XYZ file of C-alpha atoms in Angstrom:
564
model
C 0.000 0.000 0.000
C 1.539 3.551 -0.521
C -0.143 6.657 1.437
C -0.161 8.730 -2.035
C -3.327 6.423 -2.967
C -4.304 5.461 0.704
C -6.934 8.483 2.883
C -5.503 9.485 5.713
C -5.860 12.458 7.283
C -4.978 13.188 10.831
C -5.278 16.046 13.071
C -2.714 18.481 14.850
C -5.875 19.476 17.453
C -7.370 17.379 20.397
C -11.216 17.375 19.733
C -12.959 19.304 21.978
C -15.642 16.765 22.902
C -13.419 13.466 23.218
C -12.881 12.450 26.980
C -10.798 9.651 26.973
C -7.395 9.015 25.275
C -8.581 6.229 22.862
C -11.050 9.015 21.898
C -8.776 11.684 20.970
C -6.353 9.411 19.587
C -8.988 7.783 17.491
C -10.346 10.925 16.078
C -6.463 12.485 15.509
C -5.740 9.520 13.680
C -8.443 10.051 11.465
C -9.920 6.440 12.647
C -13.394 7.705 13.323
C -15.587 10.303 12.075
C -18.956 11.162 14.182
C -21.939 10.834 12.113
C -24.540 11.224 15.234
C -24.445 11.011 19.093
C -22.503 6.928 19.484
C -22.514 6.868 15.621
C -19.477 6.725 14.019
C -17.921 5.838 10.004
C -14.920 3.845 10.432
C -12.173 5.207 8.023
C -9.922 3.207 5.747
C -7.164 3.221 8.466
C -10.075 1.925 11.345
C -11.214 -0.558 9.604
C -7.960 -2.278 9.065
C -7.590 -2.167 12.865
C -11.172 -3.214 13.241
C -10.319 -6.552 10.414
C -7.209 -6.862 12.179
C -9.130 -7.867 15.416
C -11.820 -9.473 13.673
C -9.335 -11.454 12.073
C -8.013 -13.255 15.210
C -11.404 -13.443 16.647
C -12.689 -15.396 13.483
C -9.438 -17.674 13.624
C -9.583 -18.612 17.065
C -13.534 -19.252 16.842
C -12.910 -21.480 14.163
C -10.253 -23.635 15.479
C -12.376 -24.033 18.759
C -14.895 -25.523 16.262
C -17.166 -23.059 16.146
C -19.953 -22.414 12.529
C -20.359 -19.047 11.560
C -23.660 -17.691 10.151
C -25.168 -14.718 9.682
C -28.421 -13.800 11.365
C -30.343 -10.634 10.700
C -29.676 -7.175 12.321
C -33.543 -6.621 12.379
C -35.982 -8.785 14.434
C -39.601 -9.438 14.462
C -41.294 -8.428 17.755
C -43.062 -11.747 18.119
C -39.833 -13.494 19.107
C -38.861 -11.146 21.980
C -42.487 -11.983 23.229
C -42.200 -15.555 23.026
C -38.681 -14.552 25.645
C -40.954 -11.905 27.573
C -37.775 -9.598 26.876
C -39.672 -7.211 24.081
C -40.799 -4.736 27.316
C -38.101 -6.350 29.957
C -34.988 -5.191 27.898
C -35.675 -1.785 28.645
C -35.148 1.064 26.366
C -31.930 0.451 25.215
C -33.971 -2.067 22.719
C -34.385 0.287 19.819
C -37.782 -0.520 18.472
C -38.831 0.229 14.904
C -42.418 -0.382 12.433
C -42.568 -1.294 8.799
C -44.422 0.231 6.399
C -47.477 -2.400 7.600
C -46.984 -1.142 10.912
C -45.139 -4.733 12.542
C -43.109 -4.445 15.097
C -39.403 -5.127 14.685
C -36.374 -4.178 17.038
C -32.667 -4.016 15.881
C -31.003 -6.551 17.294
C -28.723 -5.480 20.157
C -28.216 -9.376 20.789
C -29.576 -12.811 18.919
C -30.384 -15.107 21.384
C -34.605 -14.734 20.351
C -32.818 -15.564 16.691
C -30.406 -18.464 17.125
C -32.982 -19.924 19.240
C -35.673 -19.778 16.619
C -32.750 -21.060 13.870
C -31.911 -23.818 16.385
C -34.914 -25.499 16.630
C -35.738 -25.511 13.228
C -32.517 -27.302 12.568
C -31.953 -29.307 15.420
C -33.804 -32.247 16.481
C -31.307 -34.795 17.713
C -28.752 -34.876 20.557
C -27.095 -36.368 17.452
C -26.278 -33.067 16.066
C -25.229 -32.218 19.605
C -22.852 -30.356 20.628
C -22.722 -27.426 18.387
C -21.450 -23.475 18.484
C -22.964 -21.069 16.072
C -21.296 -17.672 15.898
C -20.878 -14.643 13.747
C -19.473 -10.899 13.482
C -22.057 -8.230 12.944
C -23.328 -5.028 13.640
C -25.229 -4.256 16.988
C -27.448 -1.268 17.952
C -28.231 -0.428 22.118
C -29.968 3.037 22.335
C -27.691 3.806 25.350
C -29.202 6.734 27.475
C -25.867 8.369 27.569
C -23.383 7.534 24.502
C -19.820 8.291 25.596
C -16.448 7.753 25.362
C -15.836 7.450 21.323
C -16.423 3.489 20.610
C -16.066 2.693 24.394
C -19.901 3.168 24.822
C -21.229 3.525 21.187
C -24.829 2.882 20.489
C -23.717 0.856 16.990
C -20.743 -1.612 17.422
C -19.143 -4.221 16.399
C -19.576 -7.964 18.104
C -18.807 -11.313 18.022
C -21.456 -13.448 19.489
C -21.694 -16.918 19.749
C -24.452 -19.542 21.081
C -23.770 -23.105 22.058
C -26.650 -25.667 22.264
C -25.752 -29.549 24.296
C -27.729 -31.851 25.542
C -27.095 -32.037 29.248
C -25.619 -29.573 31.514
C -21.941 -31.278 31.786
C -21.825 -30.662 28.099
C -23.154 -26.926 28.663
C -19.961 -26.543 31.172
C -17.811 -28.333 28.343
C -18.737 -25.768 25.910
C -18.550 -23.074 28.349
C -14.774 -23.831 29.114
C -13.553 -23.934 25.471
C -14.995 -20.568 24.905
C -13.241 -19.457 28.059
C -9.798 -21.106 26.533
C -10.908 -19.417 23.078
C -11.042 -16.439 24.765
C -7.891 -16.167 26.382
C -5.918 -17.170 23.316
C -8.119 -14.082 21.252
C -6.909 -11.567 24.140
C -3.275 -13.067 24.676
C -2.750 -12.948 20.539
C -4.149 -9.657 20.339
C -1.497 -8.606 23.211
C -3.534 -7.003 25.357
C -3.178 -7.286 29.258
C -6.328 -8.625 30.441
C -8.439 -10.737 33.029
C -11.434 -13.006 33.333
C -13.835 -12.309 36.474
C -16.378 -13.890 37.744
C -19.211 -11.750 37.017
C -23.311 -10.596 37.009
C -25.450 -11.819 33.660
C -27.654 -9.002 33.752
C -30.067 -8.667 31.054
C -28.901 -11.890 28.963
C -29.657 -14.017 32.085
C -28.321 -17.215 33.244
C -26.428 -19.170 35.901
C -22.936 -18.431 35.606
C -20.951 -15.753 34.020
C -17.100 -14.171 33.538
C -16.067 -10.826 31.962
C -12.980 -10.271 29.844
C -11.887 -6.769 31.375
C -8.555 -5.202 29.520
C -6.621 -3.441 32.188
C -6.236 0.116 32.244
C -6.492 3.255 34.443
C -9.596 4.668 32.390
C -11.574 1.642 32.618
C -15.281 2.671 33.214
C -16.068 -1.147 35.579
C -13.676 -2.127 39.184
C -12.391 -5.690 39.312
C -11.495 -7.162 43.000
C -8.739 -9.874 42.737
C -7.196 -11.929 45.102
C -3.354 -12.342 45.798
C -3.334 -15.391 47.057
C -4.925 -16.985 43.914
C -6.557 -16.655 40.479
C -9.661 -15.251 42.161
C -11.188 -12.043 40.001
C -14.512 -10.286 39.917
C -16.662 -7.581 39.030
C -17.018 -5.648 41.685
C -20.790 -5.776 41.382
C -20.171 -9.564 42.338
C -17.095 -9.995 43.986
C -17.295 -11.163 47.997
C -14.761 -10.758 50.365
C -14.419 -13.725 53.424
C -16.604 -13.633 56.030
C -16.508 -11.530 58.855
C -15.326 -13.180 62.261
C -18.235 -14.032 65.210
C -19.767 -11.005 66.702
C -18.051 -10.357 69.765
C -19.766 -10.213 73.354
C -21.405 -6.540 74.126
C -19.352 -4.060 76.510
C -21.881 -0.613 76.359
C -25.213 -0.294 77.483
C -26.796 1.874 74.612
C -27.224 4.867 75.027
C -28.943 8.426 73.169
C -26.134 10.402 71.742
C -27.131 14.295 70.437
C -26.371 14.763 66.682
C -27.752 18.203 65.908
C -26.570 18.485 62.906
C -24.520 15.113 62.027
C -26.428 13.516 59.144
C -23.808 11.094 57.936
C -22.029 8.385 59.242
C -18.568 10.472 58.889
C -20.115 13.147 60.795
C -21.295 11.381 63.788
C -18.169 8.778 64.174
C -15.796 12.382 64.037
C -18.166 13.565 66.637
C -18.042 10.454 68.835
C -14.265 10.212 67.637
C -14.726 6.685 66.893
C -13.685 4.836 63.909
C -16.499 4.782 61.134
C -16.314 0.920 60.632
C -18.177 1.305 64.454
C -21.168 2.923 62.655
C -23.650 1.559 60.398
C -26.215 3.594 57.591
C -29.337 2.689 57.251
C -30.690 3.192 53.837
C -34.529 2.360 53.707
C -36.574 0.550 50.669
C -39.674 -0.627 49.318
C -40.243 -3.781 48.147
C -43.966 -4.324 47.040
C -46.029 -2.996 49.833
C -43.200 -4.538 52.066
C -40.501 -1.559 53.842
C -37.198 -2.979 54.294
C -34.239 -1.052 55.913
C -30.898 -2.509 54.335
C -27.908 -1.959 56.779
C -23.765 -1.835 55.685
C -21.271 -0.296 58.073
C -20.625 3.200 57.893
C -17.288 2.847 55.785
C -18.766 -0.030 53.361
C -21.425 0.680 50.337
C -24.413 -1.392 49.218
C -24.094 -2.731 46.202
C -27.886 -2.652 44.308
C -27.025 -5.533 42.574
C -26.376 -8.334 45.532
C -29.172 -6.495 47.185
C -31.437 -7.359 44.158
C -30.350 -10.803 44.348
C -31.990 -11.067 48.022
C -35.146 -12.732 48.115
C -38.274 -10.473 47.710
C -35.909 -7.531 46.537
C -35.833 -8.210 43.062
C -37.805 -5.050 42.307
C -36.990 -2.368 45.241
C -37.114 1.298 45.188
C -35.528 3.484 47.393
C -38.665 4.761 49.919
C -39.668 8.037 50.060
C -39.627 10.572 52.454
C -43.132 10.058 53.411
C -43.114 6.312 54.074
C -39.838 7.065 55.956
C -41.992 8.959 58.222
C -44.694 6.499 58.671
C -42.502 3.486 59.256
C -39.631 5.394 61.253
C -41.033 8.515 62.707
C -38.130 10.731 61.125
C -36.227 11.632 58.393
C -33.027 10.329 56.229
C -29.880 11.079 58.312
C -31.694 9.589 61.810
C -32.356 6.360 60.782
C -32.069 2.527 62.211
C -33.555 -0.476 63.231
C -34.061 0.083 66.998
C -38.068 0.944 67.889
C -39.624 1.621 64.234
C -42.969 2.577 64.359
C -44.353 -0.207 62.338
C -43.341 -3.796 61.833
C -40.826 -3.930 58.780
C -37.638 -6.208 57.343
C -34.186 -5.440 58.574
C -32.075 -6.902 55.710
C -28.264 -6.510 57.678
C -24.929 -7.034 55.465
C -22.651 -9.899 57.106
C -20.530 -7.514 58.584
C -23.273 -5.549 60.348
C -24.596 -8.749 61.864
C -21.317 -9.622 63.150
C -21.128 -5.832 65.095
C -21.655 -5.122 68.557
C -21.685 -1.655 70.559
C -22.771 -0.360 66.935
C -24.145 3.306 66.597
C -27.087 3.951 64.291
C -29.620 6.602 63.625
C -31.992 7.070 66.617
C -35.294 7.514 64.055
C -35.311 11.061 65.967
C -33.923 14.045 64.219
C -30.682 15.493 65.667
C -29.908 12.346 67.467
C -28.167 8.800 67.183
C -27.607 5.262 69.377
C -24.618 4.028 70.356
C -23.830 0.660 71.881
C -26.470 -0.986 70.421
C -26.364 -4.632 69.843
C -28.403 -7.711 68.217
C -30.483 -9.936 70.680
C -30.789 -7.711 73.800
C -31.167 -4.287 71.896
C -33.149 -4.824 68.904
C -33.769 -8.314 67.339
C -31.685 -10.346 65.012
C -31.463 -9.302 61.358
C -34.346 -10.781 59.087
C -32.168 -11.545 56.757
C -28.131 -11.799 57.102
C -26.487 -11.846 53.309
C -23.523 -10.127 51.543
C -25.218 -6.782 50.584
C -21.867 -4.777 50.165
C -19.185 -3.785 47.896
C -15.945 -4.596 48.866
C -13.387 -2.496 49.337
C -8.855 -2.794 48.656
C -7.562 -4.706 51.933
C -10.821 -6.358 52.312
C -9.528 -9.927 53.001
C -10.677 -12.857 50.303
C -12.530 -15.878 50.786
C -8.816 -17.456 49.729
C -7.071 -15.937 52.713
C -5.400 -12.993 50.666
C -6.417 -9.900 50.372
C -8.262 -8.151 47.879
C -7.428 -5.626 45.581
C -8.924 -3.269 42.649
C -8.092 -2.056 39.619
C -10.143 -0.302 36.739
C -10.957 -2.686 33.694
C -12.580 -2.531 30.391
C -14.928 -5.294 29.588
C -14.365 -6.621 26.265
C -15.657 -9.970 26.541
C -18.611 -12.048 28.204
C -19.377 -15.336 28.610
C -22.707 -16.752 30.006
C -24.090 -20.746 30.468
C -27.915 -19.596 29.586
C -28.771 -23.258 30.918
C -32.414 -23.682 29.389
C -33.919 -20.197 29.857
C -34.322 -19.276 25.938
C -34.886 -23.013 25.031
C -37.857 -23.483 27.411
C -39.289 -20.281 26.303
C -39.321 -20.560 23.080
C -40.711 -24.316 23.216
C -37.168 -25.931 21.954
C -36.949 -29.696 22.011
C -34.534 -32.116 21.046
C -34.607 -36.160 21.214
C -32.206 -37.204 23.573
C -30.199 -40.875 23.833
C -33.735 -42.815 24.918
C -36.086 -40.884 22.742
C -37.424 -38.557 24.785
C -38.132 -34.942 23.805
C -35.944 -32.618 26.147
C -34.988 -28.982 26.799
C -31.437 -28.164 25.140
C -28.818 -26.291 27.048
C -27.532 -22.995 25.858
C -24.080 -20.762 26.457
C -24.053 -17.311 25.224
C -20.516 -15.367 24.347
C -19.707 -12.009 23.275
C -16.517 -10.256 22.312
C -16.873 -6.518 21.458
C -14.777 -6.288 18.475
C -14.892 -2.455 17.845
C -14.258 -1.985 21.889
C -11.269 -3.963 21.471
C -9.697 -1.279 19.387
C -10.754 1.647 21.688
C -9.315 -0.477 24.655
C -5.982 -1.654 23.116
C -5.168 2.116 22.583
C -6.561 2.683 26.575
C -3.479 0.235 27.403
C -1.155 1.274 24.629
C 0.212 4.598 24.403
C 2.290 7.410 24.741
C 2.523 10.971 24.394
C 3.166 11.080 20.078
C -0.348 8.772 20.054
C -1.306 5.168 19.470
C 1.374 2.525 20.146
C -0.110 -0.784 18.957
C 0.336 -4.185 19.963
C 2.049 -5.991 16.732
C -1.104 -8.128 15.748
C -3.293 -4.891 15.507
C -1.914 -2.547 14.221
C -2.613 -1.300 10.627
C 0.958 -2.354 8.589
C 4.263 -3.696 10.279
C 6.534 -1.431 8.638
C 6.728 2.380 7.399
C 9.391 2.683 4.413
C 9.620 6.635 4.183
C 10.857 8.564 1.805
C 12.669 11.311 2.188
C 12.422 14.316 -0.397
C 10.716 11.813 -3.201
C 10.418 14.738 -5.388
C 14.359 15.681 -6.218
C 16.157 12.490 -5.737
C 14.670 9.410 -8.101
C 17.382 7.061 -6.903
C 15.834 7.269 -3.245
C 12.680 6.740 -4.537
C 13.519 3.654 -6.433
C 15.881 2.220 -3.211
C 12.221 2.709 -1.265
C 10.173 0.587 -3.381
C 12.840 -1.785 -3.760
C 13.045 -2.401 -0.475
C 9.044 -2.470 0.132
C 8.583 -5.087 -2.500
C 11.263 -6.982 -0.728
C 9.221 -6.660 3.042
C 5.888 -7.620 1.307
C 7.867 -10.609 -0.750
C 9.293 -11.692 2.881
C 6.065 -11.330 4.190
C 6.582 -8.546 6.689
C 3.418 -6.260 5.975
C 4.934 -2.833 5.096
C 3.372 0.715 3.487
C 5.491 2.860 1.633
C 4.794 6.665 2.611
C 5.438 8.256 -0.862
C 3.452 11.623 0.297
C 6.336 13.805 0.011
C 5.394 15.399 3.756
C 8.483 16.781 5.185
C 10.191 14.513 7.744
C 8.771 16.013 10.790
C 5.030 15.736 9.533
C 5.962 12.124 7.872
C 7.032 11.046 11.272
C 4.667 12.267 13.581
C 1.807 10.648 11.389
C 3.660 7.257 11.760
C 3.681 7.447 15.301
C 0.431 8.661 15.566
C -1.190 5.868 14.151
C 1.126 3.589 15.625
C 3.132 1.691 13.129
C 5.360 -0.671 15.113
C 8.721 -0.212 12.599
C 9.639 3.006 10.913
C 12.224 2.732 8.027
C 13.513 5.789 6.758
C 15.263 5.642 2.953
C 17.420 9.115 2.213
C 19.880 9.643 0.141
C 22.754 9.951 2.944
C 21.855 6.320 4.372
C 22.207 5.060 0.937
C 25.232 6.335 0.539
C 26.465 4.647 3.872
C 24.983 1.288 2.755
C 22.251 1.362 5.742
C 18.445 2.422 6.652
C 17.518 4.697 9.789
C 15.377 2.279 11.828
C 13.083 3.068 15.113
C 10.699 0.842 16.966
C 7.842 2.711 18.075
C 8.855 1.721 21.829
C 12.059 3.025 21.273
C 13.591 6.498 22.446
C 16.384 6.306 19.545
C 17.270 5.458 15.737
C 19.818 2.998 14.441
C 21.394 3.001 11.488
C 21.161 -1.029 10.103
C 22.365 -2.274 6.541
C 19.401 -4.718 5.155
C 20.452 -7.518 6.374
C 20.146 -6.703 10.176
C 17.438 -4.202 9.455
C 15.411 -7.976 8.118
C 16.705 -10.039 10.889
C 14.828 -7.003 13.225
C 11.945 -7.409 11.230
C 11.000 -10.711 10.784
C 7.729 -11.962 11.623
């Protein structure tokens, strides 16, 4: 390829309205152009990164044994009905009517599709196991589009459904995605990490998210140092606490004009915070529950969900707060409500004593109170919390975070979408039984937005070698005066494409300054520079992209370098 015939135009200025650096460096490279809010045209140069990933993805799903197909991007409304999912989704399911007025949606994921496709073509465990997959276009109407390709309402994906006959061959398939996986994100050299994770919307037992490492990552992963353990936070659990220790106060009414938070009161009391506990109070139904972490801990809305009969709570308002409690938000606890509700404590709350909550009486608190002789024991005891760095794990090391981009998702469905949809298969005796399903994503275009997250530098995108656009850069320097340099350039990129070292010959004529800050800004891995005073010292300036220096190398250690 030479850049005289190639598009690609770059820019000197950081856009105004890109946040993160795989933004800006996207849209200086001239990768992405905005056509509407989480739109975006993928340029000439983008969508050889983009093919680059897709590439290895397709590879690696084939040699795991894998059939791609291709489904279509827009799906009738009767087959999110048959899943109850048309109005559960939510509106990131962007809905859309022909001209006969039918409903359709665009598909921001197929399992309504393959489903359907699956049990129109399967009927035997005979033609069990099997993993369809393909690479296509998605479309989530997210509320907030943001962060370039990061959070795009159109994207690219690689999803993938597995069907078996029994749930050991469900966990089978499961675990060669997960090895498929790890061989896409290893290839691709990015530095990554499967956690243990929530299925949210797609459903199912048993989940794990592919999160590429990096400072601007938009999800927090808890890991373990004593082991492999790694999780979402919204999912991660630290051990539990140790047994509740005997009481040593009596409780007792403590004055807190003006102390509404749990900082406030334990600096007043000048106690530690983990001696305090909020009280945050819910609905659930016609039910009022008051959820209870220690002061210096969070809930996490998610675990709470998961808690039986919370599936659906709201946060209560002021009003019910007054008619269950007597107060308002700031005084609140479980001691002496005015009406019978559920105390739902975290673990480590119900393994407190001498603990200070909110007296339900304005400008006032309790200290020293304590389950069984103060108040009674917790309706429900469960991990409500998020953790926190130092919290120890369930391993015996201790837990710490770091900020992760999720890239990847894998999910055993177990027989959720089959039993909906009325899927049956003959199994070994005859009988007609429910297939089991896995689910697995990879966000292609993501990929490219988080590879850039993790690699680079101040000049722009340094990319890992099996992403980036071409190998090599053969530049020419002052193509216009000096023929014989211009000849010794293509000479030498016929001879990297011969030896099979993918190479583009910039033949722009930009000055060398320009040249080279283009290479390095869209992150060409080896730059070669051809003038007329290497060739008269029989050698080639050569820089990696890593590297702080040149070196001048005759051919053949500049090939030895450059060999795939």
């Amino acid at each position: 390829m030479r850049l005289s015939q190639f598009h690609l135009r770059t820019e000197k200025e950081t856009p105004a309205d890109a946040e993160v650096v795989s933004h800006k460096l996207m849209l200086k490279a001239g990768m992405l152009r905005k056509l509407a809010a989480g739109i975006y045209t993928w340029s000439p140069l983008g969508l050889r990164v983009l093919r680059k990933v897709e590439h290895v993805v397709r590879e690696e799903m084939d040699a795991a044994g894998a059939c791609e197909l291709s489904m279509p991007s827009v799906q009738p409304r009767e087959l999110w009905e048959e899943t109850g999912r048309w109005e559960k989704f939510g509106g990131q399911l962007l809905k859309i009517k022909d001209r006969k007025d039918a409903w359709y949606c665009y598909g921001p994921t197929h399992e309504e599709v393959i489903t359907d496709f699956a049990r129109a073509e399967l009927a035997s465990y005979k033609q069990l196991p099997v993993n369809f997959y393909q690479i296509q276009t998605k479309f989530r109407d997210e509320i907030r589009p943001r962060f370039g390709v990061m959070r795009s309402r159109e994207f690219l994906m690689k999803d993938a459904y597995s069907f078996d006959i029994d749930e050991a061959g469900m966990a089978a398939s499961y675990q060669a995605m997960h090895a498929a996986y790890t061989r896409i994100f290893s290839r691709l050299g990015l530095d990554f990490r499967a956690v243990q994770a929530d299925s949210g919307a797609i459903g199912g037992d048993a989940s794990q998210e592919f999160h590429v490492l990096a400072e601007s990552g938009e999800d927090a992963i808890a890991f373990s140092t004593a082991s492999d353990y790694a999780a979402n936070v919204e999912t991660a659990r630290a051990a539990a606490p140790a047994p509740r220790p005997a009481a040593s106060e009596p409780m007792r009414r403590v004055d807190t004009p003006t102390q509404k938070t749990c900082e406030a009161v334990a600096a007043l009391l000048d106690i530690p915070l983990a001696r305090t506990a909020k009280s945050v109070a819910l609905m659930a139904g016609d039910v009022f529950v008051l959820a209870l972490v220690r002061g210096d801990h969070a809930i996490n809305p998610i675990k709470l969900a998961k808690v039986d009969g919370l599936a659906d709570y709201r946060l209560a308002t002021e009003a019910e707060i007054a008619d269950y409690l007597g107060s308002e938000p700031g005084f609140l606890g479980p001691v002496a409500p005015r009406r019978a509700l559920r105390v739902v404590a975290d673990r480590e709350v119900a393994a407190m004593a001498d603990i200070v909550f909110g007296a339900n009486a304005v400008g006032a608190h309790l200290a020293g109170v304590n389950w069984g002789r103060d108040l009674p024991e917790p309706d429900v005891v469960a991990d409500i919390r998020d953790v926190v760095a130092g919290d120890r794990a369930e391993d015996g090391g201790e837990l710490k975070l770091v900020r992760g981009i999720e890239v990847g998702h894998i999910f055993q469905l177990g027989r959720k979408y089959a039993e909906a949809m009325g899927f049956r298969v003959l199994d070994a005796s005859g009988t007609a039984t429910v297939p089991f399903m896995g689910c697995y994503g990879v966000g292609v275009s993501r990929i490219v937005a988080a590879a850039i997250e993790q690699n680079h530098d101040e000049a722009g995108i340094v990319w890992p070698a099996a992403m980036a656009p071409w190998q090599v850069a053969v530049c020419v320097i002052n193509p216009k005066n000096e023929t014989h340099v211009v000849e010794a350039a293509e000479t030498l990129y016929r001879a990297l494409q011969s030896a099979g070292i993918e190479s583009v010959l910039d033949d722009r004529g930009l000055r060398p300054g320009s040249m080279f800050a283009d290479i390095e800004l869209i992150g060409i891995p080896h730059r070669v520079v051809v003038s007329a005073r290497g060739l008269a010292a029989g050698t080639y300036e050569y820089r990696a992209r890593r590297a702080g220096e040149s070196e001048n190398l005759d051919r053949e250690t500049l090939f030895q370098r450059l060999a795939p």
